[in-house]
Amino acid sequence: MAHADSSRADFSRADLEDAGPQIERKKVMPRYSMNKTAACARSTASLLGRNQADLTAKGFDATGVITALNDGADSLPVTDVTQEDAKSQQVDATATVLADTHTAYLVASGALTTATGLLGKNSSAADEARRIRNECAVLSNPAQVAAFGTSVVAFLNTHTAALVAKKWNPASKITDIAALAAVLTGEKGVQEGKKGARGNASTAVETATDALFTLANDTLESVLGLYPGENEVAKEVRRIRAALRGRDPRPPATPTPPSPTPPAP
């Protein structure tokens, strides 16, 4: 007599307890451009204004919403100007620090080359100079170039007596390189500050745009609840939403006319 092989039994997953973590899917709010969101808000405010008396009769006082939609749309360009100004300041700060980084590297590198030539390319001092130079891997990085300049200053201080004996006093170069390294450190802080300001301005624009979209979208949904069906207000709501998405609302399908009845034989 055959025995059932329970190890190969076909169990339904519906019969098994799922002890795994339950993942909650969060609905992501769509994000439209500032201009489209402002246009949607103004169109919604216009719709409410033209139908305000009827909305009031239906129990919906739209006065405050109309004001909020228009004010929100008017404030977006001002917020965007703030963002663009922050962007411009960051670009300027970045250009300045890159130019000064290049200058600082050239001055420090030139002094190091001069010192190495005077002290001898095969000397232990030359080996130390090569190590210092190799530590600066990215010549456009202000932090690395500032550190490179500081190391060159230390190198020149260590070998000042030997260099003076070779008829070159590095004192003025030491002063120049130290000053350039200090400038780079300060400018890098300013650049990071401008970057942070730009990020804050961008966040402000996105927050204002999202809030205005939510208000307009929720208001349109509320109006649809008051005007169900195919009346003109509901149709305009759909047109406003279609314009926001960048396409015209799809017209209702035209029914196919019935085929003509063939003549009787």
JSON list of C-alpha atoms in Angstrom, two decimals, residues 19-254:
[
{"chain": "A", "resi": 19, "resn": "ALA", "atom": "CA", "xyz": [5.39, 35.89, 10.52]},
{"chain": "A", "resi": 20, "resn": "GLY", "atom": "CA", "xyz": [7.37, 38.27, 8.34]},
{"chain": "A", "resi": 21, "resn": "PRO", "atom": "CA", "xyz": [7.34, 42.05, 8.85]},
{"chain": "A", "resi": 22, "resn": "GLN", "atom": "CA", "xyz": [4.42, 43.85, 7.34]},
{"chain": "A", "resi": 23, "resn": "ILE", "atom": "CA", "xyz": [5.64, 46.58, 5.01]},
{"chain": "A", "resi": 24, "resn": "GLU", "atom": "CA", "xyz": [3.46, 49.65, 4.89]},
{"chain": "A", "resi": 25, "resn": "ARG", "atom": "CA", "xyz": [3.56, 51.25, 1.48]},
{"chain": "A", "resi": 26, "resn": "LYS", "atom": "CA", "xyz": [3.49, 55.01, 1.69]},
{"chain": "A", "resi": 27, "resn": "LYS", "atom": "CA", "xyz": [1.78, 56.92, -1.06]},
{"chain": "A", "resi": 28, "resn": "VAL", "atom": "CA", "xyz": [4.21, 59.36, -2.65]},
{"chain": "A", "resi": 29, "resn": "MET", "atom": "CA", "xyz": [2.75, 62.76, -3.40]},
{"chain": "A", "resi": 30, "resn": "PRO", "atom": "CA", "xyz": [3.30, 63.85, -7.01]},
{"chain": "A", "resi": 31, "resn": "ARG", "atom": "CA", "xyz": [5.50, 66.91, -7.45]},
{"chain": "A", "resi": 32, "resn": "TYR", "atom": "CA", "xyz": [4.85, 69.35, -10.25]},
{"chain": "A", "resi": 33, "resn": "SER", "atom": "CA", "xyz": [6.84, 72.40, -11.29]},
{"chain": "A", "resi": 34, "resn": "MET", "atom": "CA", "xyz": [6.42, 75.67, -9.45]},
{"chain": "A", "resi": 35, "resn": "ASN", "atom": "CA", "xyz": [4.77, 77.30, -12.47]},
{"chain": "A", "resi": 36, "resn": "LYS", "atom": "CA", "xyz": [2.28, 74.48, -13.02]},
{"chain": "A", "resi": 37, "resn": "THR", "atom": "CA", "xyz": [1.41, 74.37, -9.32]},
{"chain": "A", "resi": 38, "resn": "ALA", "atom": "CA", "xyz": [0.86, 78.14, -9.20]},
{"chain": "A", "resi": 39, "resn": "ALA", "atom": "CA", "xyz": [-1.33, 77.98, -12.33]},
{"chain": "A", "resi": 40, "resn": "CYS", "atom": "CA", "xyz": [-3.38, 75.15, -10.81]},
{"chain": "A", "resi": 41, "resn": "ALA", "atom": "CA", "xyz": [-3.85, 77.15, -7.60]},
{"chain": "A", "resi": 42, "resn": "ARG", "atom": "CA", "xyz": [-5.01, 80.25, -9.50]},
{"chain": "A", "resi": 43, "resn": "SER", "atom": "CA", "xyz": [-7.39, 78.21, -11.67]},
{"chain": "A", "resi": 44, "resn": "THR", "atom": "CA", "xyz": [-8.84, 76.59, -8.56]},
{"chain": "A", "resi": 45, "resn": "ALA", "atom": "CA", "xyz": [-9.28, 79.98, -6.88]},
{"chain": "A", "resi": 46, "resn": "SER", "atom": "CA", "xyz": [-10.99, 81.31, -10.03]},
{"chain": "A", "resi": 47, "resn": "LEU", "atom": "CA", "xyz": [-13.35, 78.33, -10.11]},
{"chain": "A", "resi": 48, "resn": "LEU", "atom": "CA", "xyz": [-14.28, 78.88, -6.47]},
{"chain": "A", "resi": 49, "resn": "GLY", "atom": "CA", "xyz": [-14.77, 82.61, -6.97]},
{"chain": "A", "resi": 50, "resn": "ARG", "atom": "CA", "xyz": [-17.11, 82.18, -9.94]},
{"chain": "A", "resi": 51, "resn": "ASN", "atom": "CA", "xyz": [-19.18, 79.64, -8.06]},
{"chain": "A", "resi": 52, "resn": "GLN", "atom": "CA", "xyz": [-18.86, 81.13, -4.58]},
{"chain": "A", "resi": 53, "resn": "ALA", "atom": "CA", "xyz": [-22.55, 81.89, -4.09]},
{"chain": "A", "resi": 54, "resn": "ASP", "atom": "CA", "xyz": [-23.57, 78.37, -5.05]},
{"chain": "A", "resi": 55, "resn": "LEU", "atom": "CA", "xyz": [-20.81, 76.88, -2.89]},
{"chain": "A", "resi": 56, "resn": "THR", "atom": "CA", "xyz": [-22.03, 78.94, 0.06]},
{"chain": "A", "resi": 57, "resn": "ALA", "atom": "CA", "xyz": [-25.54, 77.64, -0.53]},
{"chain": "A", "resi": 58, "resn": "LYS", "atom": "CA", "xyz": [-24.09, 74.12, -0.37]},
{"chain": "A", "resi": 59, "resn": "GLY", "atom": "CA", "xyz": [-22.50, 74.95, 3.00]},
{"chain": "A", "resi": 60, "resn": "PHE", "atom": "CA", "xyz": [-18.92, 75.57, 1.79]},
{"chain": "A", "resi": 61, "resn": "ASP", "atom": "CA", "xyz": [-17.45, 78.98, 2.65]},
{"chain": "A", "resi": 62, "resn": "ALA", "atom": "CA", "xyz": [-14.61, 79.26, 0.10]},
{"chain": "A", "resi": 63, "resn": "THR", "atom": "CA", "xyz": [-13.46, 82.78, 1.04]},
{"chain": "A", "resi": 64, "resn": "GLY", "atom": "CA", "xyz": [-10.42, 81.74, 3.06]},
{"chain": "A", "resi": 65, "resn": "VAL", "atom": "CA", "xyz": [-9.39, 79.05, 0.59]},
{"chain": "A", "resi": 66, "resn": "ILE", "atom": "CA", "xyz": [-9.53, 81.50, -2.34]},
{"chain": "A", "resi": 67, "resn": "THR", "atom": "CA", "xyz": [-7.26, 83.91, -0.47]},
{"chain": "A", "resi": 68, "resn": "ALA", "atom": "CA", "xyz": [-4.83, 81.15, 0.52]},
{"chain": "A", "resi": 69, "resn": "LEU", "atom": "CA", "xyz": [-4.60, 79.80, -3.04]},
{"chain": "A", "resi": 70, "resn": "ASN", "atom": "CA", "xyz": [-3.93, 83.21, -4.58]},
{"chain": "A", "resi": 71, "resn": "ASP", "atom": "CA", "xyz": [-1.45, 84.21, -1.85]},
{"chain": "A", "resi": 72, "resn": "GLY", "atom": "CA", "xyz": [0.37, 80.90, -2.19]},
{"chain": "A", "resi": 73, "resn": "ALA", "atom": "CA", "xyz": [0.64, 81.26, -5.97]},
{"chain": "A", "resi": 74, "resn": "ASP", "atom": "CA", "xyz": [1.89, 84.85, -5.62]},
{"chain": "A", "resi": 75, "resn": "SER", "atom": "CA", "xyz": [4.55, 83.86, -3.06]},
{"chain": "A", "resi": 76, "resn": "LEU", "atom": "CA", "xyz": [6.19, 81.12, -5.14]},
{"chain": "A", "resi": 77, "resn": "PRO", "atom": "CA", "xyz": [8.11, 83.41, -7.54]},
{"chain": "A", "resi": 78, "resn": "VAL", "atom": "CA", "xyz": [9.46, 85.36, -4.54]},
{"chain": "A", "resi": 79, "resn": "THR", "atom": "CA", "xyz": [10.65, 82.15, -2.93]},
{"chain": "A", "resi": 80, "resn": "ASP", "atom": "CA", "xyz": [12.23, 81.08, -6.22]},
{"chain": "A", "resi": 81, "resn": "VAL", "atom": "CA", "xyz": [14.16, 84.36, -6.45]},
{"chain": "A", "resi": 82, "resn": "THR", "atom": "CA", "xyz": [15.62, 83.57, -3.02]},
{"chain": "A", "resi": 83, "resn": "GLN", "atom": "CA", "xyz": [16.68, 80.15, -4.29]},
{"chain": "A", "resi": 84, "resn": "GLU", "atom": "CA", "xyz": [18.33, 81.59, -7.42]},
{"chain": "A", "resi": 85, "resn": "ASP", "atom": "CA", "xyz": [20.17, 84.22, -5.36]},
{"chain": "A", "resi": 86, "resn": "ALA", "atom": "CA", "xyz": [21.52, 81.52, -3.06]},
{"chain": "A", "resi": 87, "resn": "LYS", "atom": "CA", "xyz": [22.58, 79.48, -6.10]},
{"chain": "A", "resi": 88, "resn": "SER", "atom": "CA", "xyz": [24.40, 82.48, -7.58]},
{"chain": "A", "resi": 89, "resn": "GLN", "atom": "CA", "xyz": [26.23, 83.16, -4.33]},
{"chain": "A", "resi": 90, "resn": "GLN", "atom": "CA", "xyz": [27.35, 79.55, -4.09]},
{"chain": "A", "resi": 91, "resn": "VAL", "atom": "CA", "xyz": [28.66, 79.60, -7.67]},
{"chain": "A", "resi": 92, "resn": "ASP", "atom": "CA", "xyz": [30.63, 82.80, -6.95]},
{"chain": "A", "resi": 93, "resn": "ALA", "atom": "CA", "xyz": [32.07, 81.38, -3.74]},
{"chain": "A", "resi": 94, "resn": "THR", "atom": "CA", "xyz": [33.08, 78.17, -5.51]},
{"chain": "A", "resi": 95, "resn": "ALA", "atom": "CA", "xyz": [34.81, 80.07, -8.34]},
{"chain": "A", "resi": 96, "resn": "THR", "atom": "CA", "xyz": [36.73, 82.18, -5.84]},
{"chain": "A", "resi": 97, "resn": "VAL", "atom": "CA", "xyz": [37.95, 79.28, -3.75]},
{"chain": "A", "resi": 98, "resn": "LEU", "atom": "CA", "xyz": [39.00, 77.30, -6.84]},
{"chain": "A", "resi": 99, "resn": "ALA", "atom": "CA", "xyz": [41.04, 80.22, -8.17]},
{"chain": "A", "resi": 100, "resn": "ASP", "atom": "CA", "xyz": [42.73, 80.77, -4.81]},
{"chain": "A", "resi": 101, "resn": "THR", "atom": "CA", "xyz": [43.36, 77.03, -4.46]},
{"chain": "A", "resi": 102, "resn": "HIS", "atom": "CA", "xyz": [45.21, 77.01, -7.78]},
{"chain": "A", "resi": 103, "resn": "THR", "atom": "CA", "xyz": [47.29, 80.03, -6.77]},
{"chain": "A", "resi": 104, "resn": "ALA", "atom": "CA", "xyz": [48.15, 78.58, -3.36]},
{"chain": "A", "resi": 105, "resn": "TYR", "atom": "CA", "xyz": [49.26, 75.28, -4.88]},
{"chain": "A", "resi": 106, "resn": "LEU", "atom": "CA", "xyz": [51.50, 76.98, -7.45]},
{"chain": "A", "resi": 107, "resn": "VAL", "atom": "CA", "xyz": [53.22, 79.13, -4.81]},
{"chain": "A", "resi": 108, "resn": "ALA", "atom": "CA", "xyz": [53.76, 76.25, -2.38]},
{"chain": "A", "resi": 109, "resn": "SER", "atom": "CA", "xyz": [54.82, 73.84, -5.11]},
{"chain": "A", "resi": 110, "resn": "GLY", "atom": "CA", "xyz": [57.27, 76.35, -6.57]},
{"chain": "A", "resi": 111, "resn": "ALA", "atom": "CA", "xyz": [58.89, 76.94, -3.18]},
{"chain": "A", "resi": 112, "resn": "LEU", "atom": "CA", "xyz": [59.17, 73.21, -2.60]},
{"chain": "A", "resi": 113, "resn": "THR", "atom": "CA", "xyz": [60.79, 72.72, -6.02]},
{"chain": "A", "resi": 114, "resn": "THR", "atom": "CA", "xyz": [63.29, 75.51, -5.36]},
{"chain": "A", "resi": 115, "resn": "ALA", "atom": "CA", "xyz": [64.22, 74.09, -1.98]},
{"chain": "A", "resi": 116, "resn": "THR", "atom": "CA", "xyz": [64.60, 70.57, -3.37]},
{"chain": "A", "resi": 117, "resn": "GLY", "atom": "CA", "xyz": [66.89, 71.80, -6.14]},
{"chain": "A", "resi": 118, "resn": "LEU", "atom": "CA", "xyz": [69.11, 73.65, -3.68]},
{"chain": "A", "resi": 119, "resn": "LEU", "atom": "CA", "xyz": [69.22, 70.82, -1.12]},
{"chain": "A", "resi": 120, "resn": "GLY", "atom": "CA", "xyz": [69.88, 68.17, -3.77]},
{"chain": "A", "resi": 121, "resn": "LYS", "atom": "CA", "xyz": [67.47, 65.94, -5.65]},
{"chain": "A", "resi": 122, "resn": "ASN", "atom": "CA", "xyz": [69.04, 62.80, -4.16]},
{"chain": "A", "resi": 123, "resn": "SER", "atom": "CA", "xyz": [69.06, 64.06, -0.57]},
{"chain": "A", "resi": 124, "resn": "SER", "atom": "CA", "xyz": [66.86, 62.90, 2.29]},
{"chain": "A", "resi": 125, "resn": "ALA", "atom": "CA", "xyz": [65.24, 66.35, 2.15]},
{"chain": "A", "resi": 126, "resn": "ALA", "atom": "CA", "xyz": [64.21, 65.62, -1.44]},
{"chain": "A", "resi": 127, "resn": "ASP", "atom": "CA", "xyz": [62.63, 62.34, -0.34]},
{"chain": "A", "resi": 128, "resn": "GLU", "atom": "CA", "xyz": [60.68, 64.27, 2.30]},
{"chain": "A", "resi": 129, "resn": "ALA", "atom": "CA", "xyz": [59.60, 66.82, -0.31]},
{"chain": "A", "resi": 130, "resn": "ARG", "atom": "CA", "xyz": [58.30, 64.06, -2.61]},
{"chain": "A", "resi": 131, "resn": "ARG", "atom": "CA", "xyz": [56.30, 62.58, 0.26]},
{"chain": "A", "resi": 132, "resn": "ILE", "atom": "CA", "xyz": [54.73, 65.98, 0.99]},
{"chain": "A", "resi": 133, "resn": "ARG", "atom": "CA", "xyz": [53.86, 66.49, -2.67]},
{"chain": "A", "resi": 134, "resn": "ASN", "atom": "CA", "xyz": [52.30, 63.02, -3.02]},
{"chain": "A", "resi": 135, "resn": "GLU", "atom": "CA", "xyz": [50.01, 63.64, -0.06]},
{"chain": "A", "resi": 136, "resn": "CYS", "atom": "CA", "xyz": [48.19, 66.29, -2.11]},
{"chain": "A", "resi": 137, "resn": "ALA", "atom": "CA", "xyz": [46.30, 64.02, -4.51]},
{"chain": "A", "resi": 138, "resn": "VAL", "atom": "CA", "xyz": [43.57, 66.43, -5.68]},
{"chain": "A", "resi": 139, "resn": "LEU", "atom": "CA", "xyz": [45.02, 69.79, -6.66]},
{"chain": "A", "resi": 140, "resn": "SER", "atom": "CA", "xyz": [41.57, 71.41, -6.86]},
{"chain": "A", "resi": 141, "resn": "ASN", "atom": "CA", "xyz": [40.65, 70.40, -3.30]},
{"chain": "A", "resi": 142, "resn": "PRO", "atom": "CA", "xyz": [41.11, 73.47, -1.06]},
{"chain": "A", "resi": 143, "resn": "ALA", "atom": "CA", "xyz": [41.44, 71.39, 2.11]},
{"chain": "A", "resi": 144, "resn": "GLN", "atom": "CA", "xyz": [44.18, 69.22, 0.61]},
{"chain": "A", "resi": 145, "resn": "VAL", "atom": "CA", "xyz": [46.03, 72.22, -0.86]},
{"chain": "A", "resi": 146, "resn": "ALA", "atom": "CA", "xyz": [45.79, 74.08, 2.46]},
{"chain": "A", "resi": 147, "resn": "ALA", "atom": "CA", "xyz": [47.30, 71.04, 4.21]},
{"chain": "A", "resi": 148, "resn": "PHE", "atom": "CA", "xyz": [49.96, 70.84, 1.49]},
{"chain": "A", "resi": 149, "resn": "GLY", "atom": "CA", "xyz": [50.85, 74.49, 2.08]},
{"chain": "A", "resi": 150, "resn": "THR", "atom": "CA", "xyz": [51.11, 73.93, 5.83]},
{"chain": "A", "resi": 151, "resn": "SER", "atom": "CA", "xyz": [53.46, 70.96, 5.24]},
{"chain": "A", "resi": 152, "resn": "VAL", "atom": "CA", "xyz": [55.61, 73.02, 2.87]},
{"chain": "A", "resi": 153, "resn": "VAL", "atom": "CA", "xyz": [55.87, 75.77, 5.50]},
{"chain": "A", "resi": 154, "resn": "ALA", "atom": "CA", "xyz": [57.03, 73.21, 8.06]},
{"chain": "A", "resi": 155, "resn": "PHE", "atom": "CA", "xyz": [59.54, 71.80, 5.54]},
{"chain": "A", "resi": 156, "resn": "LEU", "atom": "CA", "xyz": [60.97, 75.24, 4.77]},
{"chain": "A", "resi": 157, "resn": "ASN", "atom": "CA", "xyz": [61.22, 76.10, 8.47]},
{"chain": "A", "resi": 158, "resn": "THR", "atom": "CA", "xyz": [63.11, 72.86, 9.13]},
{"chain": "A", "resi": 159, "resn": "HIS", "atom": "CA", "xyz": [65.59, 73.49, 6.34]},
{"chain": "A", "resi": 160, "resn": "THR", "atom": "CA", "xyz": [65.91, 77.28, 6.57]},
{"chain": "A", "resi": 161, "resn": "ALA", "atom": "CA", "xyz": [69.51, 77.20, 7.80]},
{"chain": "A", "resi": 162, "resn": "ALA", "atom": "CA", "xyz": [70.63, 74.88, 5.01]},
{"chain": "A", "resi": 163, "resn": "LEU", "atom": "CA", "xyz": [68.77, 76.96, 2.41]},
{"chain": "A", "resi": 164, "resn": "VAL", "atom": "CA", "xyz": [70.27, 80.24, 3.68]},
{"chain": "A", "resi": 165, "resn": "ALA", "atom": "CA", "xyz": [73.67, 78.59, 3.37]},
{"chain": "A", "resi": 166, "resn": "LYS", "atom": "CA", "xyz": [72.73, 77.94, -0.28]},
{"chain": "A", "resi": 167, "resn": "LYS", "atom": "CA", "xyz": [72.03, 81.69, -0.62]},
{"chain": "A", "resi": 168, "resn": "TRP", "atom": "CA", "xyz": [68.19, 81.46, -0.54]},
{"chain": "A", "resi": 169, "resn": "ASN", "atom": "CA", "xyz": [66.19, 82.77, 2.40]},
{"chain": "A", "resi": 170, "resn": "PRO", "atom": "CA", "xyz": [62.66, 81.24, 2.31]},
{"chain": "A", "resi": 171, "resn": "ALA", "atom": "CA", "xyz": [61.24, 83.61, 4.96]},
{"chain": "A", "resi": 172, "resn": "SER", "atom": "CA", "xyz": [59.02, 85.60, 2.57]},
{"chain": "A", "resi": 173, "resn": "LYS", "atom": "CA", "xyz": [57.74, 82.41, 0.90]},
{"chain": "A", "resi": 174, "resn": "ILE", "atom": "CA", "xyz": [56.92, 80.94, 4.31]},
{"chain": "A", "resi": 175, "resn": "THR", "atom": "CA", "xyz": [54.84, 84.02, 5.10]},
{"chain": "A", "resi": 176, "resn": "ASP", "atom": "CA", "xyz": [53.07, 83.96, 1.72]},
{"chain": "A", "resi": 177, "resn": "ILE", "atom": "CA", "xyz": [52.24, 80.23, 1.81]},
{"chain": "A", "resi": 178, "resn": "ALA", "atom": "CA", "xyz": [50.97, 80.36, 5.39]},
{"chain": "A", "resi": 179, "resn": "ALA", "atom": "CA", "xyz": [48.70, 83.27, 4.50]},
{"chain": "A", "resi": 180, "resn": "LEU", "atom": "CA", "xyz": [47.33, 81.49, 1.41]},
{"chain": "A", "resi": 181, "resn": "ALA", "atom": "CA", "xyz": [46.64, 78.32, 3.41]},
{"chain": "A", "resi": 182, "resn": "ALA", "atom": "CA", "xyz": [44.73, 80.36, 5.99]},
{"chain": "A", "resi": 183, "resn": "VAL", "atom": "CA", "xyz": [42.68, 82.06, 3.25]},
{"chain": "A", "resi": 184, "resn": "LEU", "atom": "CA", "xyz": [41.75, 78.69, 1.76]},
{"chain": "A", "resi": 185, "resn": "THR", "atom": "CA", "xyz": [40.57, 77.38, 5.11]},
{"chain": "A", "resi": 186, "resn": "GLY", "atom": "CA", "xyz": [38.36, 80.45, 5.60]},
{"chain": "A", "resi": 187, "resn": "GLU", "atom": "CA", "xyz": [37.00, 80.42, 2.06]},
{"chain": "A", "resi": 188, "resn": "LYS", "atom": "CA", "xyz": [36.13, 76.75, 2.28]},
{"chain": "A", "resi": 189, "resn": "GLY", "atom": "CA", "xyz": [33.98, 77.56, 5.30]},
{"chain": "A", "resi": 190, "resn": "VAL", "atom": "CA", "xyz": [32.25, 80.36, 3.39]},
{"chain": "A", "resi": 191, "resn": "GLN", "atom": "CA", "xyz": [31.66, 78.04, 0.42]},
{"chain": "A", "resi": 192, "resn": "GLU", "atom": "CA", "xyz": [30.08, 75.40, 2.65]},
{"chain": "A", "resi": 193, "resn": "GLY", "atom": "CA", "xyz": [27.89, 78.07, 4.20]},
{"chain": "A", "resi": 194, "resn": "LYS", "atom": "CA", "xyz": [26.67, 79.19, 0.77]},
{"chain": "A", "resi": 195, "resn": "LYS", "atom": "CA", "xyz": [26.00, 75.57, -0.16]},
{"chain": "A", "resi": 196, "resn": "GLY", "atom": "CA", "xyz": [23.91, 75.18, 2.99]},
{"chain": "A", "resi": 197, "resn": "ALA", "atom": "CA", "xyz": [22.02, 78.39, 2.25]},
{"chain": "A", "resi": 198, "resn": "ARG", "atom": "CA", "xyz": [21.24, 77.14, -1.25]},
{"chain": "A", "resi": 199, "resn": "GLY", "atom": "CA", "xyz": [20.00, 73.85, 0.15]},
{"chain": "A", "resi": 200, "resn": "ASN", "atom": "CA", "xyz": [17.76, 75.66, 2.64]},
{"chain": "A", "resi": 201, "resn": "ALA", "atom": "CA", "xyz": [16.36, 77.88, -0.13]},
{"chain": "A", "resi": 202, "resn": "SER", "atom": "CA", "xyz": [15.65, 74.84, -2.31]},
{"chain": "A", "resi": 203, "resn": "THR", "atom": "CA", "xyz": [13.89, 73.14, 0.58]},
{"chain": "A", "resi": 204, "resn": "ALA", "atom": "CA", "xyz": [11.77, 76.26, 1.17]},
{"chain": "A", "resi": 205, "resn": "VAL", "atom": "CA", "xyz": [10.69, 76.29, -2.49]},
{"chain": "A", "resi": 206, "resn": "GLU", "atom": "CA", "xyz": [9.81, 72.60, -2.46]},
{"chain": "A", "resi": 207, "resn": "THR", "atom": "CA", "xyz": [7.90, 72.92, 0.82]},
{"chain": "A", "resi": 208, "resn": "ALA", "atom": "CA", "xyz": [5.89, 75.92, -0.39]},
{"chain": "A", "resi": 209, "resn": "THR", "atom": "CA", "xyz": [5.13, 74.23, -3.72]},
{"chain": "A", "resi": 210, "resn": "ASP", "atom": "CA", "xyz": [4.05, 70.98, -2.05]},
{"chain": "A", "resi": 211, "resn": "ALA", "atom": "CA", "xyz": [1.81, 72.82, 0.41]},
{"chain": "A", "resi": 212, "resn": "LEU", "atom": "CA", "xyz": [0.12, 74.79, -2.37]},
{"chain": "A", "resi": 213, "resn": "PHE", "atom": "CA", "xyz": [-0.39, 71.66, -4.47]},
{"chain": "A", "resi": 214, "resn": "THR", "atom": "CA", "xyz": [-1.97, 69.86, -1.51]},
{"chain": "A", "resi": 215, "resn": "LEU", "atom": "CA", "xyz": [-4.34, 72.75, -0.82]},
{"chain": "A", "resi": 216, "resn": "ALA", "atom": "CA", "xyz": [-5.41, 73.03, -4.48]},
{"chain": "A", "resi": 217, "resn": "ASN", "atom": "CA", "xyz": [-5.75, 69.28, -4.97]},
{"chain": "A", "resi": 218, "resn": "ASP", "atom": "CA", "xyz": [-7.73, 68.74, -1.77]},
{"chain": "A", "resi": 219, "resn": "THR", "atom": "CA", "xyz": [-10.01, 71.67, -2.65]},
{"chain": "A", "resi": 220, "resn": "LEU", "atom": "CA", "xyz": [-10.69, 70.26, -6.11]},
{"chain": "A", "resi": 221, "resn": "GLU", "atom": "CA", "xyz": [-11.53, 66.91, -4.54]},
{"chain": "A", "resi": 222, "resn": "SER", "atom": "CA", "xyz": [-13.96, 68.61, -2.16]},
{"chain": "A", "resi": 223, "resn": "VAL", "atom": "CA", "xyz": [-15.65, 70.43, -5.05]},
{"chain": "A", "resi": 224, "resn": "LEU", "atom": "CA", "xyz": [-16.09, 67.13, -6.89]},
{"chain": "A", "resi": 225, "resn": "GLY", "atom": "CA", "xyz": [-17.92, 65.85, -3.84]},
{"chain": "A", "resi": 226, "resn": "LEU", "atom": "CA", "xyz": [-20.32, 68.78, -4.03]},
{"chain": "A", "resi": 227, "resn": "TYR", "atom": "CA", "xyz": [-20.80, 68.54, -7.81]},
{"chain": "A", "resi": 228, "resn": "PRO", "atom": "CA", "xyz": [-20.84, 64.88, -8.78]},
{"chain": "A", "resi": 229, "resn": "GLY", "atom": "CA", "xyz": [-21.71, 63.79, -12.27]},
{"chain": "A", "resi": 230, "resn": "GLU", "atom": "CA", "xyz": [-21.26, 65.64, -15.54]},
{"chain": "A", "resi": 231, "resn": "ASN", "atom": "CA", "xyz": [-22.17, 69.21, -14.62]},
{"chain": "A", "resi": 232, "resn": "GLU", "atom": "CA", "xyz": [-19.92, 72.08, -15.77]},
{"chain": "A", "resi": 233, "resn": "VAL", "atom": "CA", "xyz": [-18.18, 72.58, -12.41]},
{"chain": "A", "resi": 234, "resn": "ALA", "atom": "CA", "xyz": [-17.08, 68.93, -12.27]},
{"chain": "A", "resi": 235, "resn": "LYS", "atom": "CA", "xyz": [-15.88, 69.14, -15.88]},
{"chain": "A", "resi": 236, "resn": "GLU", "atom": "CA", "xyz": [-13.79, 72.22, -15.06]},
{"chain": "A", "resi": 237, "resn": "VAL", "atom": "CA", "xyz": [-12.22, 70.43, -12.11]},
{"chain": "A", "resi": 238, "resn": "ARG", "atom": "CA", "xyz": [-11.11, 67.69, -14.49]},
{"chain": "A", "resi": 239, "resn": "ARG", "atom": "CA", "xyz": [-9.76, 70.27, -16.95]},
{"chain": "A", "resi": 240, "resn": "ILE", "atom": "CA", "xyz": [-7.71, 71.93, -14.20]},
{"chain": "A", "resi": 241, "resn": "ARG", "atom": "CA", "xyz": [-6.23, 68.59, -13.14]},
{"chain": "A", "resi": 242, "resn": "ALA", "atom": "CA", "xyz": [-5.50, 67.62, -16.74]},
{"chain": "A", "resi": 243, "resn": "ALA", "atom": "CA", "xyz": [-3.68, 70.93, -17.33]},
{"chain": "A", "resi": 244, "resn": "LEU", "atom": "CA", "xyz": [-1.59, 70.30, -14.23]},
{"chain": "A", "resi": 245, "resn": "ARG", "atom": "CA", "xyz": [-0.54, 66.91, -15.59]},
{"chain": "A", "resi": 246, "resn": "GLY", "atom": "CA", "xyz": [0.28, 68.44, -18.95]},
{"chain": "A", "resi": 247, "resn": "ARG", "atom": "CA", "xyz": [-2.38, 66.87, -21.11]},
{"chain": "A", "resi": 248, "resn": "ASP", "atom": "CA", "xyz": [-5.94, 67.60, -22.19]},
{"chain": "A", "resi": 249, "resn": "PRO", "atom": "CA", "xyz": [-8.74, 65.63, -20.60]},
{"chain": "A", "resi": 250, "resn": "ARG", "atom": "CA", "xyz": [-9.72, 62.69, -22.73]},
{"chain": "A", "resi": 251, "resn": "PRO", "atom": "CA", "xyz": [-13.10, 63.31, -24.41]},
{"chain": "A", "resi": 252, "resn": "PRO", "atom": "CA", "xyz": [-15.77, 60.71, -23.86]},
{"chain": "A", "resi": 253, "resn": "ALA", "atom": "CA", "xyz": [-15.66, 57.91, -26.39]},
{"chain": "A", "resi": 254, "resn": "THR", "atom": "CA", "xyz": [-18.04, 58.42, -29.28]}
]
